[in-house]
């Protein structure tokens, strides 16, 4: 469980225990006020489920709205409060907390995080008030965000899991997750297809390289064989070379001008 969520549940625990003794509508209504005003209480589903709080549904018009107010703190927004009539007036602490909880519900798209949109959604009159609210939420661990004063936008990177689920929201969440799963499967299939194609091309490239190497090796072998035969043929011719002196005698001679001329001179001299 997230640390911030555990902290919020621990902060709510005393009020869950107190609800057991809140037997009258007035006591239950006071408990709602205390719970929504207390520091670090940001989740309220368990308090909503207690019998004495649920009993506010059938209470008088004076106290029944406190149950609606607790619903808004659990999963509603500031706009839900301002658009619902006959709700109890909020203290400054409650107003701050409900605006902070609303911030957790708004980051669904970049357009909802502009200064102009947030000022309207939170009924704030100045940019400074909005920035103070965001900064207090960051320090409370409710969200991770940066203020982009140049673009007049709040860049939210994460929010704490502190909003309770609105009744009937589970089927919609399941539908969204199923749609996301379908897209993931589709993207994964495309990636696998690209991987197969890359491997196929790599195998073809390796095959071409191997064939080229074999062809080069064969050509080099043929060239070596040709040089060897040429060398043998040249040596035979050298062995068969003969010289003839003036008397008609055959003289065997080797290549190399010095030996041949010397020998020939000696023979010619002996003849004289």
PDB file of C-alpha atoms in Angstrom:
ATOM      1  CA  UNK A   1       0.000   0.000   0.000  1.00  0.00           C
ATOM      2  CA  UNK A   2       1.185   3.517  -0.767  1.00  0.00           C
ATOM      3  CA  UNK A   3       2.686   5.284   2.249  1.00  0.00           C
ATOM      4  CA  UNK A   4       0.483   8.353   1.804  1.00  0.00           C
ATOM      5  CA  UNK A   5      -2.605   6.160   1.555  1.00  0.00           C
ATOM      6  CA  UNK A   6      -1.656   4.289   4.734  1.00  0.00           C
ATOM      7  CA  UNK A   7      -1.135   7.584   6.507  1.00  0.00           C
ATOM      8  CA  UNK A   8      -4.594   8.764   5.422  1.00  0.00           C
ATOM      9  CA  UNK A   9      -6.219   5.522   6.608  1.00  0.00           C
ATOM     10  CA  UNK A  10      -4.501   5.820   9.964  1.00  0.00           C
ATOM     11  CA  UNK A  11      -5.749   9.395  10.292  1.00  0.00           C
ATOM     12  CA  UNK A  12      -9.340   8.244   9.597  1.00  0.00           C
ATOM     13  CA  UNK A  13      -9.279   5.346  12.061  1.00  0.00           C
ATOM     14  CA  UNK A  14     -10.253   7.384  15.193  1.00  0.00           C
ATOM     15  CA  UNK A  15     -13.361   8.712  13.439  1.00  0.00           C
ATOM     16  CA  UNK A  16     -14.423   5.209  12.404  1.00  0.00           C
ATOM     17  CA  UNK A  17     -14.261   4.225  16.077  1.00  0.00           C
ATOM     18  CA  UNK A  18     -16.159   7.353  17.146  1.00  0.00           C
ATOM     19  CA  UNK A  19     -18.911   6.579  14.620  1.00  0.00           C
ATOM     20  CA  UNK A  20     -20.008   3.644  16.752  1.00  0.00           C
ATOM     21  CA  UNK A  21     -21.166   6.038  19.451  1.00  0.00           C
ATOM     22  CA  UNK A  22     -22.605   8.668  17.085  1.00  0.00           C
ATOM     23  CA  UNK A  23     -26.161   7.428  17.600  1.00  0.00           C
ATOM     24  CA  UNK A  24     -27.948  10.686  16.816  1.00  0.00           C
ATOM     25  CA  UNK A  25     -28.081  12.560  13.484  1.00  0.00           C
ATOM     26  CA  UNK A  26     -26.469  15.585  15.111  1.00  0.00           C
ATOM     27  CA  UNK A  27     -23.567  13.500  16.451  1.00  0.00           C
ATOM     28  CA  UNK A  28     -23.090  11.849  13.063  1.00  0.00           C
ATOM     29  CA  UNK A  29     -23.156  15.242  11.312  1.00  0.00           C
ATOM     30  CA  UNK A  30     -20.579  16.628  13.736  1.00  0.00           C
ATOM     31  CA  UNK A  31     -18.401  13.602  13.116  1.00  0.00           C
ATOM     32  CA  UNK A  32     -18.499  14.277   9.367  1.00  0.00           C
ATOM     33  CA  UNK A  33     -17.356  17.843  10.009  1.00  0.00           C
ATOM     34  CA  UNK A  34     -14.525  16.691  12.258  1.00  0.00           C
ATOM     35  CA  UNK A  35     -13.329  13.998   9.875  1.00  0.00           C
ATOM     36  CA  UNK A  36     -13.282  16.278   6.831  1.00  0.00           C
ATOM     37  CA  UNK A  37     -11.448  18.983   8.788  1.00  0.00           C
ATOM     38  CA  UNK A  38      -8.754  16.816  10.346  1.00  0.00           C
ATOM     39  CA  UNK A  39      -5.178  16.814   9.018  1.00  0.00           C
ATOM     40  CA  UNK A  40      -4.197  13.934   6.692  1.00  0.00           C
ATOM     41  CA  UNK A  41      -7.750  12.548   6.287  1.00  0.00           C
ATOM     42  CA  UNK A  42      -8.096  12.159   2.526  1.00  0.00           C
ATOM     43  CA  UNK A  43     -10.020   8.873   2.193  1.00  0.00           C
ATOM     44  CA  UNK A  44     -13.509   8.404   3.630  1.00  0.00           C
ATOM     45  CA  UNK A  45     -14.993   5.182   2.213  1.00  0.00           C
ATOM     46  CA  UNK A  46     -14.696   3.233   5.472  1.00  0.00           C
ATOM     47  CA  UNK A  47     -16.379   6.012   7.427  1.00  0.00           C
ATOM     48  CA  UNK A  48     -19.156   6.161   4.835  1.00  0.00           C
ATOM     49  CA  UNK A  49     -19.894   2.470   5.358  1.00  0.00           C
ATOM     50  CA  UNK A  50     -20.526   2.747   9.092  1.00  0.00           C
ATOM     51  CA  UNK A  51     -24.204   2.316  10.087  1.00  0.00           C
ATOM     52  CA  UNK A  52     -24.606   5.607  11.956  1.00  0.00           C
ATOM     53  CA  UNK A  53     -23.247   7.629   9.063  1.00  0.00           C
ATOM     54  CA  UNK A  54     -25.464   5.762   6.598  1.00  0.00           C
ATOM     55  CA  UNK A  55     -28.408   6.556   8.873  1.00  0.00           C
ATOM     56  CA  UNK A  56     -28.085  10.204   7.806  1.00  0.00           C
ATOM     57  CA  UNK A  57     -29.920   9.234   4.600  1.00  0.00           C
ATOM     58  CA  UNK A  58     -33.185   9.179   6.522  1.00  0.00           C
ATOM     59  CA  UNK A  59     -32.348  12.096   8.817  1.00  0.00           C
ATOM     60  CA  UNK A  60     -34.004  15.491   8.693  1.00  0.00           C
ATOM     61  CA  UNK A  61     -33.150  18.090   6.050  1.00  0.00           C
ATOM     62  CA  UNK A  62     -30.853  19.740   8.554  1.00  0.00           C
ATOM     63  CA  UNK A  63     -28.526  16.738   8.834  1.00  0.00           C
ATOM     64  CA  UNK A  64     -29.072  14.657   5.697  1.00  0.00           C
ATOM     65  CA  UNK A  65     -26.883  16.980   3.569  1.00  0.00           C
ATOM     66  CA  UNK A  66     -23.870  15.992   5.681  1.00  0.00           C
ATOM     67  CA  UNK A  67     -23.949  12.559   4.093  1.00  0.00           C
ATOM     68  CA  UNK A  68     -23.906  14.188   0.634  1.00  0.00           C
ATOM     69  CA  UNK A  69     -21.014  16.358   1.776  1.00  0.00           C
ATOM     70  CA  UNK A  70     -19.046  13.293   2.853  1.00  0.00           C
ATOM     71  CA  UNK A  71     -19.738  11.710  -0.563  1.00  0.00           C
ATOM     72  CA  UNK A  72     -18.208  14.771  -2.226  1.00  0.00           C
ATOM     73  CA  UNK A  73     -15.109  14.591  -0.032  1.00  0.00           C
ATOM     74  CA  UNK A  74     -14.799  10.889  -0.833  1.00  0.00           C
ATOM     75  CA  UNK A  75     -15.012  11.022  -4.647  1.00  0.00           C
ATOM     76  CA  UNK A  76     -16.387  14.392  -5.731  1.00  0.00           C
ATOM     77  CA  UNK A  77     -14.843  17.720  -6.719  1.00  0.00           C
ATOM     78  CA  UNK A  78     -15.117  21.368  -5.850  1.00  0.00           C
ATOM     79  CA  UNK A  79     -17.550  21.837  -8.739  1.00  0.00           C
ATOM     80  CA  UNK A  80     -19.806  19.125  -7.274  1.00  0.00           C
ATOM     81  CA  UNK A  81     -19.940  21.099  -4.037  1.00  0.00           C
ATOM     82  CA  UNK A  82     -20.672  24.446  -5.644  1.00  0.00           C
ATOM     83  CA  UNK A  83     -23.338  22.956  -7.958  1.00  0.00           C
ATOM     84  CA  UNK A  84     -25.205  21.111  -5.176  1.00  0.00           C
ATOM     85  CA  UNK A  85     -27.679  23.125  -3.158  1.00  0.00           C
ATOM     86  CA  UNK A  86     -28.383  23.059   0.580  1.00  0.00           C
ATOM     87  CA  UNK A  87     -24.991  21.745   1.587  1.00  0.00           C
ATOM     88  CA  UNK A  88     -23.338  22.791   4.846  1.00  0.00           C
ATOM     89  CA  UNK A  89     -20.968  25.748   4.658  1.00  0.00           C
ATOM     90  CA  UNK A  90     -17.341  24.772   4.641  1.00  0.00           C
ATOM     91  CA  UNK A  91     -14.633  26.098   6.913  1.00  0.00           C
ATOM     92  CA  UNK A  92     -11.368  27.402   5.440  1.00  0.00           C
ATOM     93  CA  UNK A  93      -9.685  24.103   6.301  1.00  0.00           C
ATOM     94  CA  UNK A  94     -12.417  22.101   4.544  1.00  0.00           C
ATOM     95  CA  UNK A  95     -12.271  24.352   1.488  1.00  0.00           C
ATOM     96  CA  UNK A  96      -8.506  23.836   1.235  1.00  0.00           C
ATOM     97  CA  UNK A  97      -8.843  20.072   1.555  1.00  0.00           C
ATOM     98  CA  UNK A  98     -11.638  19.760  -0.996  1.00  0.00           C
ATOM     99  CA  UNK A  99      -9.658  21.828  -3.492  1.00  0.00           C
ATOM    100  CA  UNK A 100      -6.621  19.610  -2.884  1.00  0.00           C
ATOM    101  CA  UNK A 101      -8.709  16.483  -3.442  1.00  0.00           C
ATOM    102  CA  UNK A 102     -10.083  18.042  -6.622  1.00  0.00           C
ATOM    103  CA  UNK A 103      -6.521  18.482  -7.878  1.00  0.00           C
ATOM    104  CA  UNK A 104      -6.110  14.709  -7.641  1.00  0.00           C
ATOM    105  CA  UNK A 105      -9.098  14.160  -9.937  1.00  0.00           C
ATOM    106  CA  UNK A 106      -8.304  16.759 -12.602  1.00  0.00           C
ATOM    107  CA  UNK A 107      -5.032  15.556 -14.238  1.00  0.00           C
ATOM    108  CA  UNK A 108      -6.740  13.570 -16.999  1.00  0.00           C
ATOM    109  CA  UNK A 109      -5.293  15.626 -19.874  1.00  0.00           C
ATOM    110  CA  UNK A 110      -2.899  18.569 -20.350  1.00  0.00           C
ATOM    111  CA  UNK A 111      -5.778  20.923 -21.157  1.00  0.00           C
ATOM    112  CA  UNK A 112      -7.266  20.460 -17.687  1.00  0.00           C
ATOM    113  CA  UNK A 113      -4.031  21.585 -16.038  1.00  0.00           C
ATOM    114  CA  UNK A 114      -3.732  25.087 -17.426  1.00  0.00           C
ATOM    115  CA  UNK A 115      -3.860  27.941 -14.956  1.00  0.00           C
ATOM    116  CA  UNK A 116      -7.023  29.269 -16.577  1.00  0.00           C
ATOM    117  CA  UNK A 117      -8.871  25.965 -16.295  1.00  0.00           C
ATOM    118  CA  UNK A 118      -7.762  25.300 -12.719  1.00  0.00           C
ATOM    119  CA  UNK A 119      -8.688  28.789 -11.574  1.00  0.00           C
ATOM    120  CA  UNK A 120     -12.175  28.222 -12.941  1.00  0.00           C
ATOM    121  CA  UNK A 121     -12.597  24.668 -11.590  1.00  0.00           C
ATOM    122  CA  UNK A 122     -11.376  25.587  -8.116  1.00  0.00           C
ATOM    123  CA  UNK A 123     -13.074  28.996  -7.879  1.00  0.00           C
ATOM    124  CA  UNK A 124      -9.796  30.751  -7.168  1.00  0.00           C
ATOM    125  CA  UNK A 125      -9.363  34.411  -7.992  1.00  0.00           C
ATOM    126  CA  UNK A 126      -5.590  34.781  -8.355  1.00  0.00           C
ATOM    127  CA  UNK A 127      -2.680  32.874  -9.815  1.00  0.00           C
ATOM    128  CA  UNK A 128      -0.844  33.187  -6.501  1.00  0.00           C
ATOM    129  CA  UNK A 129      -3.697  31.399  -4.702  1.00  0.00           C
ATOM    130  CA  UNK A 130      -3.553  28.567  -7.241  1.00  0.00           C
ATOM    131  CA  UNK A 131       0.218  28.198  -6.954  1.00  0.00           C
ATOM    132  CA  UNK A 132      -0.007  28.165  -3.149  1.00  0.00           C
ATOM    133  CA  UNK A 133      -2.620  25.400  -3.361  1.00  0.00           C
ATOM    134  CA  UNK A 134      -0.469  23.290  -5.686  1.00  0.00           C
ATOM    135  CA  UNK A 135       2.617  23.793  -3.526  1.00  0.00           C
ATOM    136  CA  UNK A 136       0.731  22.791  -0.363  1.00  0.00           C
ATOM    137  CA  UNK A 137      -0.518  19.654  -2.146  1.00  0.00           C
ATOM    138  CA  UNK A 138       2.999  18.745  -3.204  1.00  0.00           C
ATOM    139  CA  UNK A 139       4.327  19.117   0.331  1.00  0.00           C
ATOM    140  CA  UNK A 140       1.425  17.045   1.650  1.00  0.00           C
ATOM    141  CA  UNK A 141       2.464  14.210  -0.667  1.00  0.00           C
ATOM    142  CA  UNK A 142      -0.769  14.357  -2.648  1.00  0.00           C
ATOM    143  CA  UNK A 143       0.876  14.813  -6.024  1.00  0.00           C
ATOM    144  CA  UNK A 144       4.197  15.235  -7.776  1.00  0.00           C
ATOM    145  CA  UNK A 145       4.117  18.278 -10.009  1.00  0.00           C
ATOM    146  CA  UNK A 146       5.956  21.342 -11.280  1.00  0.00           C
ATOM    147  CA  UNK A 147       4.659  24.840 -11.855  1.00  0.00           C
ATOM    148  CA  UNK A 148       5.349  26.046 -15.386  1.00  0.00           C
ATOM    149  CA  UNK A 149       4.845  29.755 -14.847  1.00  0.00           C
ATOM    150  CA  UNK A 150       5.990  30.614 -18.369  1.00  0.00           C
ATOM    151  CA  UNK A 151       3.372  28.379 -20.034  1.00  0.00           C
ATOM    152  CA  UNK A 152       0.852  28.971 -17.239  1.00  0.00           C
ATOM    153  CA  UNK A 153       0.437  25.247 -16.682  1.00  0.00           C
ATOM    154  CA  UNK A 154       0.804  22.674 -13.907  1.00  0.00           C
ATOM    155  CA  UNK A 155       2.854  19.664 -15.038  1.00  0.00           C
ATOM    156  CA  UNK A 156       1.693  16.680 -12.974  1.00  0.00           C
ATOM    157  CA  UNK A 157       3.787  13.490 -13.108  1.00  0.00           C
ATOM    158  CA  UNK A 158       1.935  11.437 -10.461  1.00  0.00           C
ATOM    159  CA  UNK A 159      -0.890  11.618  -7.925  1.00  0.00           C
ATOM    160  CA  UNK A 160      -1.373   9.749  -4.674  1.00  0.00           C
ATOM    161  CA  UNK A 161      -4.069   6.998  -4.668  1.00  0.00           C
ATOM    162  CA  UNK A 162      -6.309   8.869  -2.256  1.00  0.00           C
ATOM    163  CA  UNK A 163      -9.664   9.152  -4.017  1.00  0.00           C
ATOM    164  CA  UNK A 164     -12.406   6.671  -3.207  1.00  0.00           C
ATOM    165  CA  UNK A 165     -14.267   4.999  -6.058  1.00  0.00           C
ATOM    166  CA  UNK A 166     -17.528   6.591  -7.036  1.00  0.00           C
ATOM    167  CA  UNK A 167     -20.437   4.094  -7.055  1.00  0.00           C
ATOM    168  CA  UNK A 168     -20.835   2.545 -10.504  1.00  0.00           C
ATOM    169  CA  UNK A 169     -17.332   3.525 -11.600  1.00  0.00           C
ATOM    170  CA  UNK A 170     -15.915  -0.015 -11.543  1.00  0.00           C
ATOM    171  CA  UNK A 171     -17.549  -1.193 -14.821  1.00  0.00           C
ATOM    172  CA  UNK A 172     -16.227   1.897 -16.572  1.00  0.00           C
ATOM    173  CA  UNK A 173     -12.756   1.268 -15.169  1.00  0.00           C
ATOM    174  CA  UNK A 174     -12.917  -2.341 -16.357  1.00  0.00           C
ATOM    175  CA  UNK A 175     -13.927  -1.138 -19.822  1.00  0.00           C
ATOM    176  CA  UNK A 176     -11.024   1.329 -19.924  1.00  0.00           C
ATOM    177  CA  UNK A 177      -8.570  -1.354 -18.805  1.00  0.00           C
ATOM    178  CA  UNK A 178      -9.883  -3.832 -21.377  1.00  0.00           C
ATOM    179  CA  UNK A 179      -9.500  -1.220 -24.099  1.00  0.00           C
ATOM    180  CA  UNK A 180      -5.966  -0.528 -22.894  1.00  0.00           C
ATOM    181  CA  UNK A 181      -5.208  -4.263 -22.888  1.00  0.00           C
ATOM    182  CA  UNK A 182      -6.459  -4.582 -26.465  1.00  0.00           C
ATOM    183  CA  UNK A 183      -4.222  -1.735 -27.596  1.00  0.00           C
ATOM    184  CA  UNK A 184      -1.242  -3.267 -25.787  1.00  0.00           C
ATOM    185  CA  UNK A 185      -1.794  -6.629 -27.487  1.00  0.00           C
ATOM    186  CA  UNK A 186      -2.045  -4.904 -30.861  1.00  0.00           C
ATOM    187  CA  UNK A 187       1.150  -2.914 -30.314  1.00  0.00           C
ATOM    188  CA  UNK A 188       2.946  -6.025 -29.057  1.00  0.00           C
ATOM    189  CA  UNK A 189       1.904  -7.907 -32.185  1.00  0.00           C
ATOM    190  CA  UNK A 190       3.274  -5.128 -34.378  1.00  0.00           C
ATOM    191  CA  UNK A 191       6.573  -5.119 -32.461  1.00  0.00           C
ATOM    192  CA  UNK A 192       6.905  -8.903 -32.765  1.00  0.00           C
ATOM    193  CA  UNK A 193       6.241  -8.649 -36.504  1.00  0.00           C
ATOM    194  CA  UNK A 194       8.958  -6.013 -36.862  1.00  0.00           C
ATOM    195  CA  UNK A 195      11.382  -8.185 -34.882  1.00  0.00           C
ATOM    196  CA  UNK A 196      10.685 -11.158 -37.163  1.00  0.00           C
ATOM    197  CA  UNK A 197      11.265  -8.999 -40.234  1.00  0.00           C
ATOM    198  CA  UNK A 198      14.551  -7.670 -38.840  1.00  0.00           C
ATOM    199  CA  UNK A 199      15.730 -11.219 -38.081  1.00  0.00           C
ATOM    200  CA  UNK A 200      14.749 -12.389 -41.575  1.00  0.00           C
ATOM    201  CA  UNK A 201      16.719  -9.562 -43.190  1.00  0.00           C
ATOM    202  CA  UNK A 202      19.683 -10.256 -40.900  1.00  0.00           C
ATOM    203  CA  UNK A 203      19.686 -13.925 -41.936  1.00  0.00           C
ATOM    204  CA  UNK A 204      19.567 -12.950 -45.610  1.00  0.00           C
ATOM    205  CA  UNK A 205      22.446 -10.544 -45.089  1.00  0.00           C
ATOM    206  CA  UNK A 206      24.526 -13.218 -43.324  1.00  0.00           C
ATOM    207  CA  UNK A 207      23.772 -15.663 -46.161  1.00  0.00           C
ATOM    208  CA  UNK A 208      24.915 -13.143 -48.789  1.00  0.00           C
ATOM    209  CA  UNK A 209      28.086 -12.419 -46.837  1.00  0.00           C
ATOM    210  CA  UNK A 210      28.863 -16.136 -46.488  1.00  0.00           C
ATOM    211  CA  UNK A 211      28.345 -16.733 -50.214  1.00  0.00           C
ATOM    212  CA  UNK A 212      30.547 -13.750 -51.029  1.00  0.00           C
ATOM    213  CA  UNK A 213      33.309 -15.004 -48.743  1.00  0.00           C
ATOM    214  CA  UNK A 214      33.150 -18.457 -50.345  1.00  0.00           C
ATOM    215  CA  UNK A 215      33.332 -16.944 -53.827  1.00  0.00           C
ATOM    216  CA  UNK A 216      36.348 -14.817 -52.866  1.00  0.00           C
ATOM    217  CA  UNK A 217      38.094 -17.829 -51.288  1.00  0.00           C
ATOM    218  CA  UNK A 218      37.460 -19.950 -54.401  1.00  0.00           C
ATOM    219  CA  UNK A 219      38.796 -17.239 -56.682  1.00  0.00           C
ATOM    220  CA  UNK A 220      41.918 -16.834 -54.570  1.00  0.00           C
ATOM    221  CA  UNK A 221      42.471 -20.624 -54.670  1.00  0.00           C
ATOM    222  CA  UNK A 222      42.209 -20.679 -58.454  1.00  0.00           C
ATOM    223  CA  UNK A 223      44.753 -17.854 -58.725  1.00  0.00           C
ATOM    224  CA  UNK A 224      47.199 -19.712 -56.469  1.00  0.00           C
ATOM    225  CA  UNK A 225      46.816 -22.903 -58.555  1.00  0.00           C
ATOM    226  CA  UNK A 226      47.518 -20.970 -61.736  1.00  0.00           C
ATOM    227  CA  UNK A 227      50.699 -19.430 -60.371  1.00  0.00           C
ATOM    228  CA  UNK A 228      51.971 -22.849 -59.237  1.00  0.00           C
ATOM    229  CA  UNK A 229      51.528 -24.412 -62.671  1.00  0.00           C
ATOM    230  CA  UNK A 230      53.194 -21.442 -64.341  1.00  0.00           C
ATOM    231  CA  UNK A 231      56.224 -21.776 -62.053  1.00  0.00           C
ATOM    232  CA  UNK A 232      56.661 -25.496 -62.820  1.00  0.00           C
ATOM    233  CA  UNK A 233      56.410 -24.895 -66.526  1.00  0.00           C
ATOM    234  CA  UNK A 234      59.049 -22.158 -66.393  1.00  0.00           C
ATOM    235  CA  UNK A 235      61.506 -24.409 -64.446  1.00  0.00           C
ATOM    236  CA  UNK A 236      61.297 -27.147 -67.094  1.00  0.00           C
ATOM    237  CA  UNK A 237      62.166 -24.782 -69.855  1.00  0.00           C
ATOM    238  CA  UNK A 238      65.178 -23.602 -67.893  1.00  0.00           C
ATOM    239  CA  UNK A 239      66.352 -27.229 -67.487  1.00  0.00           C
ATOM    240  CA  UNK A 240      66.056 -27.866 -71.211  1.00  0.00           C
ATOM    241  CA  UNK A 241      68.042 -24.823 -72.347  1.00  0.00           C
ATOM    242  CA  UNK A 242      71.259 -25.827 -74.177  1.00  0.00           C
ATOM    243  CA  UNK A 243      74.164 -23.902 -75.825  1.00  0.00           C
ATOM    244  CA  UNK A 244      76.215 -25.057 -78.805  1.00  0.00           C
ATOM    245  CA  UNK A 245      79.876 -24.216 -79.243  1.00  0.00           C
ATOM    246  CA  UNK A 246      81.686 -23.643 -82.504  1.00  0.00           C
ATOM    247  CA  UNK A 247      82.565 -27.327 -82.900  1.00  0.00           C
ATOM    248  CA  UNK A 248      78.919 -28.248 -82.732  1.00  0.00           C
ATOM    249  CA  UNK A 249      79.063 -29.764 -79.256  1.00  0.00           C
ATOM    250  CA  UNK A 250      76.123 -29.265 -76.955  1.00  0.00           C
ATOM    251  CA  UNK A 251      76.859 -27.466 -73.734  1.00  0.00           C
ATOM    252  CA  UNK A 252      74.412 -27.398 -70.781  1.00  0.00           C
ATOM    253  CA  UNK A 253      74.087 -23.901 -69.419  1.00  0.00           C
ATOM    254  CA  UNK A 254      72.310 -22.338 -66.393  1.00  0.00           C
ATOM    255  CA  UNK A 255      70.667 -19.030 -66.305  1.00  0.00           C
ATOM    256  CA  UNK A 256      72.879 -16.325 -64.889  1.00  0.00           C
ATOM    257  CA  UNK A 257      75.216 -14.516 -67.227  1.00  0.00           C
ATOM    258  CA  UNK A 258      78.418 -14.933 -65.130  1.00  0.00           C
ATOM    259  CA  UNK A 259      78.529 -18.735 -64.988  1.00  0.00           C
ATOM    260  CA  UNK A 260      77.491 -19.235 -68.566  1.00  0.00           C
ATOM    261  CA  UNK A 261      79.961 -16.756 -70.090  1.00  0.00           C
ATOM    262  CA  UNK A 262      82.798 -17.998 -67.912  1.00  0.00           C
ATOM    263  CA  UNK A 263      82.281 -21.593 -68.897  1.00  0.00           C
ATOM    264  CA  UNK A 264      81.873 -20.742 -72.529  1.00  0.00           C
ATOM    265  CA  UNK A 265      85.113 -18.749 -72.465  1.00  0.00           C
ATOM    266  CA  UNK A 266      87.023 -21.598 -70.945  1.00  0.00           C
ATOM    267  CA  UNK A 267      85.734 -23.996 -73.573  1.00  0.00           C
ATOM    268  CA  UNK A 268      86.473 -21.628 -76.425  1.00  0.00           C
ATOM    269  CA  UNK A 269      89.972 -21.066 -75.106  1.00  0.00           C
ATOM    270  CA  UNK A 270      90.651 -24.780 -74.868  1.00  0.00           C
ATOM    271  CA  UNK A 271      89.545 -25.258 -78.456  1.00  0.00           C
ATOM    272  CA  UNK A 272      92.184 -22.857 -79.728  1.00  0.00           C
TER     273      UNK A 272
END
